[in-house]
Amino acid sequence: MSGIDLTTTIGSVTLPNPVMTASGTAGHGTELGAYVDLSSLGAVVVKSLAAYPWDGNPALRTHGTHGGMINSVGLQGPGVEAWRREQLPRLVDAGARVVASIWGRSIDDYRRAAEQLAGCPSEVVAVEINLSCPNTEAGGELLAHDPEASAATVEAVAAAGLPRWAKLSPNTSRVAEVAAAVHAAGAEAVTLVNTLLGMAIDPVSGAYRLGSGERGGGVSGPSIHPVAVRIVHDVHRALPELPVIGVGGIATGEDAVEMLRAGATAVQVGTATFADPRTVAKVLAELTALAGRIGVARVADLTGAVRPPTPR
Ligand code: DHB
C-alpha cells in the first residue's frame, strides 16, 4: 500500500484510482488483460460503439508520426448489443469497472446506442459520449464544435440511465463553451481531449498515407500532450465545478500528475499503450510514487494545484 488516498470522484462516480484506458486504445473487451490486471485500473474505457455493427475505414489505418501517430480507424466495432453479449461479460469477470463509449452519425443514432445500454450490469459505471471522432463521414464538421448539437446529443443519451461524460474535440477555440453546454445538458464530466485533426502524405509517391485519403485522421501521442494540458487547464479555470478527465499523450506518471495539476480529476492513457500494452499500469504505479514524493495525502489534492512560474 502506498499510504496515499488514490480515490477519485467524478460527479456521481467514485473510482479507486484516477487512471483509466483511453477509448480506442484498449479494444472493446479484455484485450489488455494479458498485460494488465484490469481490476487494478480506475476504469476500462472501451472503443466507441454504435447502435449497429460498423466496418470502419479502409487500410492503412495508422501511421507513425514524430512524437505519436495518426489514425483513421473509422470506429470499427460490433455495436452495443453484440458488445453486451460477447465482450462485456469478460470485462465483468475480469473485475473491471467499465466505461462504455458511444458514437453515432446522428443524434438519433446516439439515442439508440444509449437505449441499448440501458439496464447494463452495475460494473458499467458511466457512458462516455464521443462527440469528437475525426473519422466520420462528416469529416472536419465535428459534433463537438457545435454547443447546441453537443448538448442535444448529451440529452438524448440520458436514455442510457448512466452517468454521462462528454468527450470533446481540441480542434476548436470554443471548448469551454461546448463544455458548459454539455454540462448544462446533463454531462457530469468532460473528457479532454480527443485527437487533433491531421494528415500525412508520402513525399515520394504523393499518396495520402491513410486509407481515408483527403479526410486525413486524428493525431495522438506525446506531441499533443501540451495541447491537452492547456485545454484541460483553461476549461478547469472557466468551469471549476465541472470534473475534467485529462487525456492526450500521457505515457508516464509525470505526464499524469501534470494533467492533474492542470485541473483534471482523472486521466486516460491511450497511444502509449500501442508501444507497450503495460503502460497504463506503469502510469498508475509512477503516479502513486510521485504523489508520495510530492507529499500529498490524497491524489485528489493535486487537481488544479498549479502556481506561478519560479522567478529566475
Ligand atoms: C477514431 C475515433 C476517434 O474518436 C479518434 O479520435 C480517432 C480515431 C476512429 O475510430 O477512427
PDB file of C-alpha atoms and ligand atoms in Angstrom:
ATOM      1  CA  MET A   1       0.000   0.000   0.000  1.00  0.00           C
ATOM      2  CA  SER A   2       1.203   3.485  -0.881  1.00  0.00           C
ATOM      3  CA  GLY A   3      -0.488   5.205   2.069  1.00  0.00           C
ATOM      4  CA  ILE A   4      -1.845   7.771  -0.365  1.00  0.00           C
ATOM      5  CA  ASP A   5      -5.584   8.009  -0.877  1.00  0.00           C
ATOM      6  CA  LEU A   6      -5.985   7.416  -4.620  1.00  0.00           C
ATOM      7  CA  THR A   7      -9.790   7.572  -4.591  1.00  0.00           C
ATOM      8  CA  THR A   8     -11.182   9.711  -7.393  1.00  0.00           C
ATOM      9  CA  THR A   9     -14.645  11.219  -7.580  1.00  0.00           C
ATOM     10  CA  ILE A  10     -16.009  12.171 -10.993  1.00  0.00           C
ATOM     11  CA  GLY A  11     -19.503  13.557 -10.484  1.00  0.00           C
ATOM     12  CA  SER A  12     -21.563  10.658  -9.068  1.00  0.00           C
ATOM     13  CA  VAL A  13     -18.862   8.070  -9.917  1.00  0.00           C
ATOM     14  CA  THR A  14     -16.195   7.065  -7.403  1.00  0.00           C
ATOM     15  CA  LEU A  15     -13.196   5.124  -8.701  1.00  0.00           C
ATOM     16  CA  PRO A  16     -10.414   3.515  -6.637  1.00  0.00           C
ATOM     17  CA  ASN A  17      -7.781   5.493  -8.554  1.00  0.00           C
ATOM     18  CA  PRO A  18      -7.632   8.103 -11.337  1.00  0.00           C
ATOM     19  CA  VAL A  19      -6.011   6.082 -14.152  1.00  0.00           C
ATOM     20  CA  MET A  20      -8.107   4.661 -16.995  1.00  0.00           C
ATOM     21  CA  THR A  21      -7.551   3.434 -20.501  1.00  0.00           C
ATOM     22  CA  ALA A  22      -8.414   5.869 -23.292  1.00  0.00           C
ATOM     23  CA  SER A  23     -11.176   4.903 -25.681  1.00  0.00           C
ATOM     24  CA  GLY A  24      -9.980   3.278 -28.882  1.00  0.00           C
ATOM     25  CA  THR A  25      -6.670   2.090 -27.470  1.00  0.00           C
ATOM     26  CA  ALA A  26      -7.707  -0.883 -25.342  1.00  0.00           C
ATOM     27  CA  GLY A  27     -10.108  -2.727 -27.626  1.00  0.00           C
ATOM     28  CA  HIS A  28     -13.742  -3.475 -26.861  1.00  0.00           C
ATOM     29  CA  GLY A  29     -13.128  -6.115 -24.206  1.00  0.00           C
ATOM     30  CA  THR A  30     -10.301  -7.741 -22.259  1.00  0.00           C
ATOM     31  CA  GLU A  31      -7.627  -7.337 -24.948  1.00  0.00           C
ATOM     32  CA  LEU A  32      -5.220  -5.737 -22.433  1.00  0.00           C
ATOM     33  CA  GLY A  33      -5.966  -8.364 -19.788  1.00  0.00           C
ATOM     34  CA  ALA A  34      -2.898 -10.440 -20.688  1.00  0.00           C
ATOM     35  CA  TYR A  35      -0.663  -7.487 -19.742  1.00  0.00           C
ATOM     36  CA  VAL A  36      -2.543  -5.543 -17.063  1.00  0.00           C
ATOM     37  CA  ASP A  37      -4.796  -6.550 -14.156  1.00  0.00           C
ATOM     38  CA  LEU A  38      -7.881  -4.758 -15.433  1.00  0.00           C
ATOM     39  CA  SER A  39      -9.395  -4.684 -11.923  1.00  0.00           C
ATOM     40  CA  SER A  40      -6.442  -2.563 -10.742  1.00  0.00           C
ATOM     41  CA  LEU A  41      -7.313   0.348 -13.047  1.00  0.00           C
ATOM     42  CA  GLY A  42      -9.678   3.163 -12.227  1.00  0.00           C
ATOM     43  CA  ALA A  43     -11.760   2.013 -15.196  1.00  0.00           C
ATOM     44  CA  VAL A  44     -11.501   0.476 -18.646  1.00  0.00           C
ATOM     45  CA  VAL A  45     -12.952   2.762 -21.326  1.00  0.00           C
ATOM     46  CA  VAL A  46     -13.823   0.692 -24.393  1.00  0.00           C
ATOM     47  CA  LYS A  47     -13.591   1.744 -28.015  1.00  0.00           C
ATOM     48  CA  SER A  48     -16.625   3.699 -29.164  1.00  0.00           C
ATOM     49  CA  LEU A  49     -19.659   1.603 -30.051  1.00  0.00           C
ATOM     50  CA  ALA A  50     -22.570   2.480 -32.312  1.00  0.00           C
ATOM     51  CA  ALA A  51     -26.165   1.262 -32.266  1.00  0.00           C
ATOM     52  CA  TYR A  52     -25.128  -1.101 -35.091  1.00  0.00           C
ATOM     53  CA  PRO A  53     -22.022  -3.018 -36.210  1.00  0.00           C
ATOM     54  CA  TRP A  54     -19.673  -0.809 -38.223  1.00  0.00           C
ATOM     55  CA  ASP A  55     -16.796  -1.853 -40.508  1.00  0.00           C
ATOM     56  CA  GLY A  56     -14.632   1.247 -40.211  1.00  0.00           C
ATOM     57  CA  ASN A  57     -12.284   2.699 -42.804  1.00  0.00           C
ATOM     58  CA  PRO A  58     -10.052   1.095 -45.445  1.00  0.00           C
ATOM     59  CA  ALA A  59      -6.354   0.356 -44.719  1.00  0.00           C
ATOM     60  CA  LEU A  60      -3.947   1.834 -43.946  1.00  0.00           C
ATOM     61  CA  ARG A  61      -5.493   2.967 -40.709  1.00  0.00           C
ATOM     62  CA  THR A  62      -2.483   4.071 -38.701  1.00  0.00           C
ATOM     63  CA  HIS A  63       0.794   5.828 -39.405  1.00  0.00           C
ATOM     64  CA  GLY A  64       3.632   6.719 -37.014  1.00  0.00           C
ATOM     65  CA  THR A  65       4.472  10.425 -36.711  1.00  0.00           C
ATOM     66  CA  HIS A  66       7.102  12.395 -34.797  1.00  0.00           C
ATOM     67  CA  GLY A  67       6.056  12.033 -31.189  1.00  0.00           C
ATOM     68  CA  GLY A  68       2.986   9.925 -31.791  1.00  0.00           C
ATOM     69  CA  MET A  69       0.732   8.646 -34.528  1.00  0.00           C
ATOM     70  CA  ILE A  70      -2.142   9.489 -36.822  1.00  0.00           C
ATOM     71  CA  ASN A  71      -5.092   7.150 -37.276  1.00  0.00           C
ATOM     72  CA  SER A  72      -8.251   6.754 -39.223  1.00  0.00           C
ATOM     73  CA  VAL A  73      -9.714   3.538 -37.896  1.00  0.00           C
ATOM     74  CA  GLY A  74     -13.197   4.777 -38.647  1.00  0.00           C
ATOM     75  CA  LEU A  75     -14.853   3.489 -35.495  1.00  0.00           C
ATOM     76  CA  GLN A  76     -14.912  -0.183 -36.378  1.00  0.00           C
ATOM     77  CA  GLY A  77     -16.981  -2.030 -33.823  1.00  0.00           C
ATOM     78  CA  PRO A  78     -19.541  -4.762 -33.139  1.00  0.00           C
ATOM     79  CA  GLY A  79     -22.343  -2.439 -31.992  1.00  0.00           C
ATOM     80  CA  VAL A  80     -23.661  -2.102 -28.451  1.00  0.00           C
ATOM     81  CA  GLU A  81     -25.884  -5.195 -28.466  1.00  0.00           C
ATOM     82  CA  ALA A  82     -23.192  -7.661 -29.605  1.00  0.00           C
ATOM     83  CA  TRP A  83     -20.730  -5.971 -27.238  1.00  0.00           C
ATOM     84  CA  ARG A  84     -23.071  -6.511 -24.300  1.00  0.00           C
ATOM     85  CA  ARG A  85     -23.455 -10.170 -25.253  1.00  0.00           C
ATOM     86  CA  GLU A  86     -19.873 -11.040 -26.134  1.00  0.00           C
ATOM     87  CA  GLN A  87     -17.392  -8.584 -24.596  1.00  0.00           C
ATOM     88  CA  LEU A  88     -18.916  -7.010 -21.512  1.00  0.00           C
ATOM     89  CA  PRO A  89     -19.251 -10.317 -19.571  1.00  0.00           C
ATOM     90  CA  ARG A  90     -15.493 -10.858 -19.921  1.00  0.00           C
ATOM     91  CA  LEU A  91     -14.752  -7.391 -18.573  1.00  0.00           C
ATOM     92  CA  VAL A  92     -17.103  -8.019 -15.647  1.00  0.00           C
ATOM     93  CA  ASP A  93     -15.401 -11.385 -14.973  1.00  0.00           C
ATOM     94  CA  ALA A  94     -12.021  -9.616 -15.012  1.00  0.00           C
ATOM     95  CA  GLY A  95     -13.242  -7.335 -12.209  1.00  0.00           C
ATOM     96  CA  ALA A  96     -13.048  -4.183 -14.315  1.00  0.00           C
ATOM     97  CA  ARG A  97     -15.090  -1.047 -13.877  1.00  0.00           C
ATOM     98  CA  VAL A  98     -16.245  -0.278 -17.401  1.00  0.00           C
ATOM     99  CA  VAL A  99     -16.996   2.941 -19.245  1.00  0.00           C
ATOM    100  CA  ALA A 100     -18.952   2.389 -22.464  1.00  0.00           C
ATOM    101  CA  SER A 101     -18.020   4.884 -25.170  1.00  0.00           C
ATOM    102  CA  ILE A 102     -20.639   5.505 -27.854  1.00  0.00           C
ATOM    103  CA  TRP A 103     -20.760   7.323 -31.186  1.00  0.00           C
ATOM    104  CA  GLY A 104     -23.282   7.872 -33.959  1.00  0.00           C
ATOM    105  CA  ARG A 105     -23.861   9.573 -37.289  1.00  0.00           C
ATOM    106  CA  SER A 106     -26.888  11.441 -35.980  1.00  0.00           C
ATOM    107  CA  ILE A 107     -28.347  12.403 -32.626  1.00  0.00           C
ATOM    108  CA  ASP A 108     -30.873   9.625 -33.085  1.00  0.00           C
ATOM    109  CA  ASP A 109     -28.011   7.127 -33.513  1.00  0.00           C
ATOM    110  CA  TYR A 110     -26.648   8.203 -30.127  1.00  0.00           C
ATOM    111  CA  ARG A 111     -30.109   7.851 -28.582  1.00  0.00           C
ATOM    112  CA  ARG A 112     -30.423   4.310 -29.933  1.00  0.00           C
ATOM    113  CA  ALA A 113     -26.969   3.336 -28.684  1.00  0.00           C
ATOM    114  CA  ALA A 114     -27.869   4.795 -25.281  1.00  0.00           C
ATOM    115  CA  GLU A 115     -31.139   2.864 -25.187  1.00  0.00           C
ATOM    116  CA  GLN A 116     -29.193  -0.311 -25.903  1.00  0.00           C
ATOM    117  CA  LEU A 117     -27.008   0.402 -22.858  1.00  0.00           C
ATOM    118  CA  ALA A 118     -29.989   0.703 -20.506  1.00  0.00           C
ATOM    119  CA  GLY A 119     -30.009  -1.979 -17.823  1.00  0.00           C
ATOM    120  CA  CYS A 120     -26.293  -2.815 -18.122  1.00  0.00           C
ATOM    121  CA  PRO A 121     -24.730  -4.510 -15.082  1.00  0.00           C
ATOM    122  CA  SER A 122     -23.544  -2.169 -12.345  1.00  0.00           C
ATOM    123  CA  GLU A 123     -19.906  -2.673 -13.412  1.00  0.00           C
ATOM    124  CA  VAL A 124     -20.670  -0.221 -16.231  1.00  0.00           C
ATOM    125  CA  VAL A 125     -20.091   2.964 -14.276  1.00  0.00           C
ATOM    126  CA  ALA A 126     -20.575   5.593 -16.982  1.00  0.00           C
ATOM    127  CA  VAL A 127     -21.133   6.274 -20.664  1.00  0.00           C
ATOM    128  CA  GLU A 128     -18.562   8.405 -22.484  1.00  0.00           C
ATOM    129  CA  ILE A 129     -20.170  10.210 -25.403  1.00  0.00           C
ATOM    130  CA  ASN A 130     -17.679  10.506 -28.266  1.00  0.00           C
ATOM    131  CA  LEU A 131     -18.739  13.810 -29.809  1.00  0.00           C
ATOM    132  CA  SER A 132     -15.403  14.322 -31.461  1.00  0.00           C
ATOM    133  CA  CYS A 133     -14.296  11.492 -33.744  1.00  0.00           C
ATOM    134  CA  PRO A 134     -12.481  12.976 -36.730  1.00  0.00           C
ATOM    135  CA  ASN A 135     -13.175   9.945 -38.904  1.00  0.00           C
ATOM    136  CA  THR A 136     -16.903  10.014 -39.568  1.00  0.00           C
ATOM    137  CA  GLU A 137     -18.375  10.926 -42.956  1.00  0.00           C
ATOM    138  CA  ALA A 138     -18.941  14.479 -41.779  1.00  0.00           C
ATOM    139  CA  GLY A 139     -15.146  14.805 -41.655  1.00  0.00           C
ATOM    140  CA  GLY A 140     -13.993  18.016 -40.011  1.00  0.00           C
ATOM    141  CA  GLU A 141     -17.529  19.035 -39.031  1.00  0.00           C
ATOM    142  CA  LEU A 142     -17.424  17.517 -35.588  1.00  0.00           C
ATOM    143  CA  LEU A 143     -20.493  17.493 -33.376  1.00  0.00           C
ATOM    144  CA  ALA A 144     -18.279  18.797 -30.602  1.00  0.00           C
ATOM    145  CA  HIS A 145     -17.709  22.048 -32.489  1.00  0.00           C
ATOM    146  CA  ASP A 146     -21.373  22.943 -32.048  1.00  0.00           C
ATOM    147  CA  PRO A 147     -22.508  23.647 -28.471  1.00  0.00           C
ATOM    148  CA  GLU A 148     -26.229  23.220 -29.233  1.00  0.00           C
ATOM    149  CA  ALA A 149     -25.853  19.930 -31.141  1.00  0.00           C
ATOM    150  CA  SER A 150     -23.490  18.627 -28.474  1.00  0.00           C
ATOM    151  CA  ALA A 151     -25.986  19.493 -25.744  1.00  0.00           C
ATOM    152  CA  ALA A 152     -28.849  17.842 -27.649  1.00  0.00           C
ATOM    153  CA  THR A 153     -26.757  14.693 -28.041  1.00  0.00           C
ATOM    154  CA  VAL A 154     -25.975  14.584 -24.329  1.00  0.00           C
ATOM    155  CA  GLU A 155     -29.698  14.958 -23.593  1.00  0.00           C
ATOM    156  CA  ALA A 156     -30.508  12.060 -25.933  1.00  0.00           C
ATOM    157  CA  VAL A 157     -28.005   9.825 -24.127  1.00  0.00           C
ATOM    158  CA  ALA A 158     -29.954  10.196 -20.865  1.00  0.00           C
ATOM    159  CA  ALA A 159     -31.750   7.097 -22.197  1.00  0.00           C
ATOM    160  CA  ALA A 160     -28.778   5.005 -21.018  1.00  0.00           C
ATOM    161  CA  GLY A 161     -29.608   5.729 -17.384  1.00  0.00           C
ATOM    162  CA  LEU A 162     -25.859   6.093 -16.684  1.00  0.00           C
ATOM    163  CA  PRO A 163     -23.643   8.992 -15.613  1.00  0.00           C
ATOM    164  CA  ARG A 164     -22.698  10.830 -18.815  1.00  0.00           C
ATOM    165  CA  TRP A 165     -19.200  12.013 -19.710  1.00  0.00           C
ATOM    166  CA  ALA A 166     -18.762  14.021 -22.927  1.00  0.00           C
ATOM    167  CA  LYS A 167     -15.532  13.611 -24.908  1.00  0.00           C
ATOM    168  CA  LEU A 168     -14.736  16.868 -26.641  1.00  0.00           C
ATOM    169  CA  SER A 169     -12.597  17.999 -29.536  1.00  0.00           C
ATOM    170  CA  PRO A 170      -9.416  20.059 -29.287  1.00  0.00           C
ATOM    171  CA  ASN A 171      -9.998  21.336 -32.833  1.00  0.00           C
ATOM    172  CA  THR A 172     -11.963  24.422 -31.835  1.00  0.00           C
ATOM    173  CA  SER A 173     -11.344  27.529 -29.768  1.00  0.00           C
ATOM    174  CA  ARG A 174     -14.798  27.029 -28.226  1.00  0.00           C
ATOM    175  CA  VAL A 175     -14.027  24.044 -25.939  1.00  0.00           C
ATOM    176  CA  ALA A 176     -15.038  25.854 -22.732  1.00  0.00           C
ATOM    177  CA  GLU A 177     -18.289  26.995 -24.348  1.00  0.00           C
ATOM    178  CA  VAL A 178     -19.067  23.455 -25.514  1.00  0.00           C
ATOM    179  CA  ALA A 179     -18.132  22.086 -22.076  1.00  0.00           C
ATOM    180  CA  ALA A 180     -20.558  24.492 -20.398  1.00  0.00           C
ATOM    181  CA  ALA A 181     -23.311  23.493 -22.837  1.00  0.00           C
ATOM    182  CA  VAL A 182     -22.878  19.733 -22.313  1.00  0.00           C
ATOM    183  CA  HIS A 183     -22.670  20.218 -18.537  1.00  0.00           C
ATOM    184  CA  ALA A 184     -25.950  22.143 -18.588  1.00  0.00           C
ATOM    185  CA  ALA A 185     -27.429  19.305 -20.678  1.00  0.00           C
ATOM    186  CA  GLY A 186     -26.550  16.719 -18.038  1.00  0.00           C
ATOM    187  CA  ALA A 187     -22.943  15.657 -18.606  1.00  0.00           C
ATOM    188  CA  GLU A 188     -21.321  15.042 -15.205  1.00  0.00           C
ATOM    189  CA  ALA A 189     -17.818  15.365 -16.654  1.00  0.00           C
ATOM    190  CA  VAL A 190     -15.926  16.152 -19.825  1.00  0.00           C
ATOM    191  CA  THR A 191     -13.093  14.097 -21.263  1.00  0.00           C
ATOM    192  CA  LEU A 192     -10.463  16.391 -22.787  1.00  0.00           C
ATOM    193  CA  VAL A 193      -9.203  15.870 -25.442  1.00  0.00           C
ATOM    194  CA  ASN A 194      -9.872  13.707 -28.467  1.00  0.00           C
ATOM    195  CA  THR A 195      -7.355  13.610 -31.322  1.00  0.00           C
ATOM    196  CA  LEU A 196      -6.162  16.636 -33.273  1.00  0.00           C
ATOM    197  CA  LEU A 197      -7.182  16.692 -36.928  1.00  0.00           C
ATOM    198  CA  GLY A 198      -4.193  15.886 -39.114  1.00  0.00           C
ATOM    199  CA  MET A 199      -2.910  14.408 -42.364  1.00  0.00           C
ATOM    200  CA  ALA A 200       0.130  12.513 -43.625  1.00  0.00           C
ATOM    201  CA  ILE A 201       1.315  12.317 -47.251  1.00  0.00           C
ATOM    202  CA  ASP A 202       4.069  10.097 -48.664  1.00  0.00           C
ATOM    203  CA  PRO A 203       6.598  12.623 -50.025  1.00  0.00           C
ATOM    204  CA  VAL A 204       7.874  10.311 -52.770  1.00  0.00           C
ATOM    205  CA  SER A 205       4.687   8.843 -54.213  1.00  0.00           C
ATOM    206  CA  GLY A 206       2.460  11.735 -53.222  1.00  0.00           C
ATOM    207  CA  ALA A 207      -0.159   9.308 -51.890  1.00  0.00           C
ATOM    208  CA  TYR A 208      -2.145  10.046 -48.766  1.00  0.00           C
ATOM    209  CA  ARG A 209      -0.703   7.762 -46.094  1.00  0.00           C
ATOM    210  CA  LEU A 210      -4.084   6.719 -44.675  1.00  0.00           C
ATOM    211  CA  GLY A 211      -6.878   4.866 -46.453  1.00  0.00           C
ATOM    212  CA  SER A 212      -9.229   7.708 -45.553  1.00  0.00           C
ATOM    213  CA  GLY A 213      -7.400   9.839 -48.175  1.00  0.00           C
ATOM    214  CA  GLU A 214      -8.255  13.512 -48.177  1.00  0.00           C
ATOM    215  CA  ARG A 215     -10.216  13.140 -44.916  1.00  0.00           C
ATOM    216  CA  GLY A 216      -6.949  12.629 -43.002  1.00  0.00           C
ATOM    217  CA  GLY A 217      -7.130  11.347 -39.451  1.00  0.00           C
ATOM    218  CA  GLY A 218      -6.605  12.026 -35.777  1.00  0.00           C
ATOM    219  CA  VAL A 219      -3.185  12.798 -34.277  1.00  0.00           C
ATOM    220  CA  SER A 220      -2.369  11.436 -30.819  1.00  0.00           C
ATOM    221  CA  GLY A 221       0.585  10.744 -28.551  1.00  0.00           C
ATOM    222  CA  PRO A 222       3.239  12.816 -26.765  1.00  0.00           C
ATOM    223  CA  SER A 223       3.240  15.522 -29.460  1.00  0.00           C
ATOM    224  CA  ILE A 224      -0.278  16.592 -28.444  1.00  0.00           C
ATOM    225  CA  HIS A 225       0.300  16.436 -24.661  1.00  0.00           C
ATOM    226  CA  PRO A 226       0.945  20.189 -24.147  1.00  0.00           C
ATOM    227  CA  VAL A 227      -2.152  20.993 -26.207  1.00  0.00           C
ATOM    228  CA  ALA A 228      -4.248  18.724 -23.983  1.00  0.00           C
ATOM    229  CA  VAL A 229      -2.722  20.166 -20.786  1.00  0.00           C
ATOM    230  CA  ARG A 230      -3.616  23.691 -21.869  1.00  0.00           C
ATOM    231  CA  ILE A 231      -7.208  22.838 -22.804  1.00  0.00           C
ATOM    232  CA  VAL A 232      -7.727  20.952 -19.519  1.00  0.00           C
ATOM    233  CA  HIS A 233      -6.261  23.924 -17.669  1.00  0.00           C
ATOM    234  CA  ASP A 234      -8.402  26.512 -19.444  1.00  0.00           C
ATOM    235  CA  VAL A 235     -11.655  24.544 -19.112  1.00  0.00           C
ATOM    236  CA  HIS A 236     -10.969  23.839 -15.424  1.00  0.00           C
ATOM    237  CA  ARG A 237     -10.354  27.577 -14.864  1.00  0.00           C
ATOM    238  CA  ALA A 238     -13.540  28.512 -16.722  1.00  0.00           C
ATOM    239  CA  LEU A 239     -15.727  25.813 -15.107  1.00  0.00           C
ATOM    240  CA  PRO A 240     -14.120  24.773 -11.797  1.00  0.00           C
ATOM    241  CA  GLU A 241     -17.202  22.806 -10.731  1.00  0.00           C
ATOM    242  CA  LEU A 242     -17.095  20.523 -13.805  1.00  0.00           C
ATOM    243  CA  PRO A 243     -14.894  17.411 -13.406  1.00  0.00           C
ATOM    244  CA  VAL A 244     -12.395  17.013 -16.237  1.00  0.00           C
ATOM    245  CA  ILE A 245     -10.829  13.724 -17.334  1.00  0.00           C
ATOM    246  CA  GLY A 246      -7.492  14.527 -18.974  1.00  0.00           C
ATOM    247  CA  VAL A 247      -6.247  12.589 -21.983  1.00  0.00           C
ATOM    248  CA  GLY A 248      -3.579  13.312 -24.559  1.00  0.00           C
ATOM    249  CA  GLY A 249      -0.063  11.941 -24.783  1.00  0.00           C
ATOM    250  CA  ILE A 250       0.167  10.585 -21.236  1.00  0.00           C
ATOM    251  CA  ALA A 251       2.941   7.973 -21.078  1.00  0.00           C
ATOM    252  CA  THR A 252       4.463   8.444 -17.598  1.00  0.00           C
ATOM    253  CA  GLY A 253       3.418   9.230 -14.037  1.00  0.00           C
ATOM    254  CA  GLU A 254       4.873  12.712 -14.519  1.00  0.00           C
ATOM    255  CA  ASP A 255       2.614  13.311 -17.511  1.00  0.00           C
ATOM    256  CA  ALA A 256      -0.352  12.156 -15.423  1.00  0.00           C
ATOM    257  CA  VAL A 257       0.472  14.387 -12.443  1.00  0.00           C
ATOM    258  CA  GLU A 258       0.977  17.327 -14.816  1.00  0.00           C
ATOM    259  CA  MET A 259      -2.521  16.691 -16.178  1.00  0.00           C
ATOM    260  CA  LEU A 260      -3.992  16.545 -12.652  1.00  0.00           C
ATOM    261  CA  ARG A 261      -2.257  19.798 -11.750  1.00  0.00           C
ATOM    262  CA  ALA A 262      -3.711  21.367 -14.912  1.00  0.00           C
ATOM    263  CA  GLY A 263      -7.139  20.633 -13.471  1.00  0.00           C
ATOM    264  CA  ALA A 264      -8.040  17.028 -14.272  1.00  0.00           C
ATOM    265  CA  THR A 265      -9.594  14.738 -11.646  1.00  0.00           C
ATOM    266  CA  ALA A 266      -8.616  11.606 -13.585  1.00  0.00           C
ATOM    267  CA  VAL A 267      -6.531  10.672 -16.605  1.00  0.00           C
ATOM    268  CA  GLN A 268      -6.679   8.275 -19.522  1.00  0.00           C
ATOM    269  CA  VAL A 269      -3.725   6.557 -21.177  1.00  0.00           C
ATOM    270  CA  GLY A 270      -4.038   5.819 -24.878  1.00  0.00           C
ATOM    271  CA  THR A 271      -1.439   5.925 -27.626  1.00  0.00           C
ATOM    272  CA  ALA A 272       1.426   4.831 -25.331  1.00  0.00           C
ATOM    273  CA  THR A 273      -0.410   1.514 -24.954  1.00  0.00           C
ATOM    274  CA  PHE A 274       0.365   0.681 -28.590  1.00  0.00           C
ATOM    275  CA  ALA A 275       4.106   0.863 -27.862  1.00  0.00           C
ATOM    276  CA  ASP A 276       3.813  -1.085 -24.588  1.00  0.00           C
ATOM    277  CA  PRO A 277       0.481  -2.607 -23.503  1.00  0.00           C
ATOM    278  CA  ARG A 278       1.555  -2.383 -19.837  1.00  0.00           C
ATOM    279  CA  THR A 279       1.837   1.423 -19.933  1.00  0.00           C
ATOM    280  CA  VAL A 280      -1.468   2.168 -18.190  1.00  0.00           C
ATOM    281  CA  ALA A 281      -0.394   0.090 -15.154  1.00  0.00           C
ATOM    282  CA  LYS A 282       3.057   1.706 -15.242  1.00  0.00           C
ATOM    283  CA  VAL A 283       1.476   5.186 -15.237  1.00  0.00           C
ATOM    284  CA  LEU A 284      -0.619   4.267 -12.178  1.00  0.00           C
ATOM    285  CA  ALA A 285       2.451   2.987 -10.299  1.00  0.00           C
ATOM    286  CA  GLU A 286       4.547   6.031 -11.248  1.00  0.00           C
ATOM    287  CA  LEU A 287       1.748   8.465 -10.396  1.00  0.00           C
ATOM    288  CA  THR A 288       1.394   6.859  -6.964  1.00  0.00           C
ATOM    289  CA  ALA A 289       5.145   7.054  -6.329  1.00  0.00           C
ATOM    290  CA  LEU A 290       5.349  10.669  -7.498  1.00  0.00           C
ATOM    291  CA  ALA A 291       2.379  11.736  -5.351  1.00  0.00           C
ATOM    292  CA  GLY A 292       4.249  10.166  -2.422  1.00  0.00           C
ATOM    293  CA  ARG A 293       7.411  12.131  -3.235  1.00  0.00           C
ATOM    294  CA  ILE A 294       5.406  15.359  -3.559  1.00  0.00           C
ATOM    295  CA  GLY A 295       3.882  14.524  -0.180  1.00  0.00           C
ATOM    296  CA  VAL A 296       0.138  14.797  -0.798  1.00  0.00           C
ATOM    297  CA  ALA A 297      -2.157  12.679   1.383  1.00  0.00           C
ATOM    298  CA  ARG A 298      -4.777  12.393  -1.344  1.00  0.00           C
ATOM    299  CA  VAL A 299      -4.208  12.324  -5.076  1.00  0.00           C
ATOM    300  CA  ALA A 300      -7.335  14.499  -5.372  1.00  0.00           C
ATOM    301  CA  ASP A 301      -5.314  17.317  -3.760  1.00  0.00           C
ATOM    302  CA  LEU A 302      -3.275  17.563  -6.968  1.00  0.00           C
ATOM    303  CA  THR A 303      -6.242  18.649  -9.102  1.00  0.00           C
ATOM    304  CA  GLY A 304      -5.663  22.235 -10.174  1.00  0.00           C
ATOM    305  CA  ALA A 305      -2.597  22.576  -7.913  1.00  0.00           C
ATOM    306  CA  VAL A 306      -0.589  24.895 -10.133  1.00  0.00           C
ATOM    307  CA  ARG A 307       1.306  28.025  -9.186  1.00  0.00           C
ATOM    308  CA  PRO A 308       3.113  30.930 -10.888  1.00  0.00           C
ATOM    309  CA  PRO A 309       6.469  30.207 -12.512  1.00  0.00           C
ATOM    310  CA  THR A 310       9.527  30.219 -10.277  1.00  0.00           C
ATOM    311  CA  PRO A 311      11.327  33.601 -10.773  1.00  0.00           C
ATOM    312  CA  ARG A 312      14.766  33.155 -12.453  1.00  0.00           C
TER     313      ARG A 312
HETATM  314  C1  DHB B   1     -11.231   7.216 -34.309  1.00  0.00           C
HETATM  315  C2  DHB B   1     -12.107   7.716 -33.362  1.00  0.00           C
HETATM  316  C3  DHB B   1     -11.713   8.772 -32.578  1.00  0.00           C
HETATM  317  O1  DHB B   1     -12.523   9.328 -31.657  1.00  0.00           O
HETATM  318  C4  DHB B   1     -10.455   9.314 -32.759  1.00  0.00           C
HETATM  319  O2  DHB B   1     -10.074  10.351 -32.014  1.00  0.00           O
HETATM  320  C5  DHB B   1      -9.605   8.813 -33.687  1.00  0.00           C
HETATM  321  C6  DHB B   1      -9.998   7.758 -34.460  1.00  0.00           C
HETATM  322  C7  DHB B   1     -11.606   6.153 -35.244  1.00  0.00           C
HETATM  323  O3  DHB B   1     -12.079   5.081 -34.877  1.00  0.00           O
HETATM  324  O4  DHB B   1     -11.405   6.373 -36.414  1.00  0.00           O
END
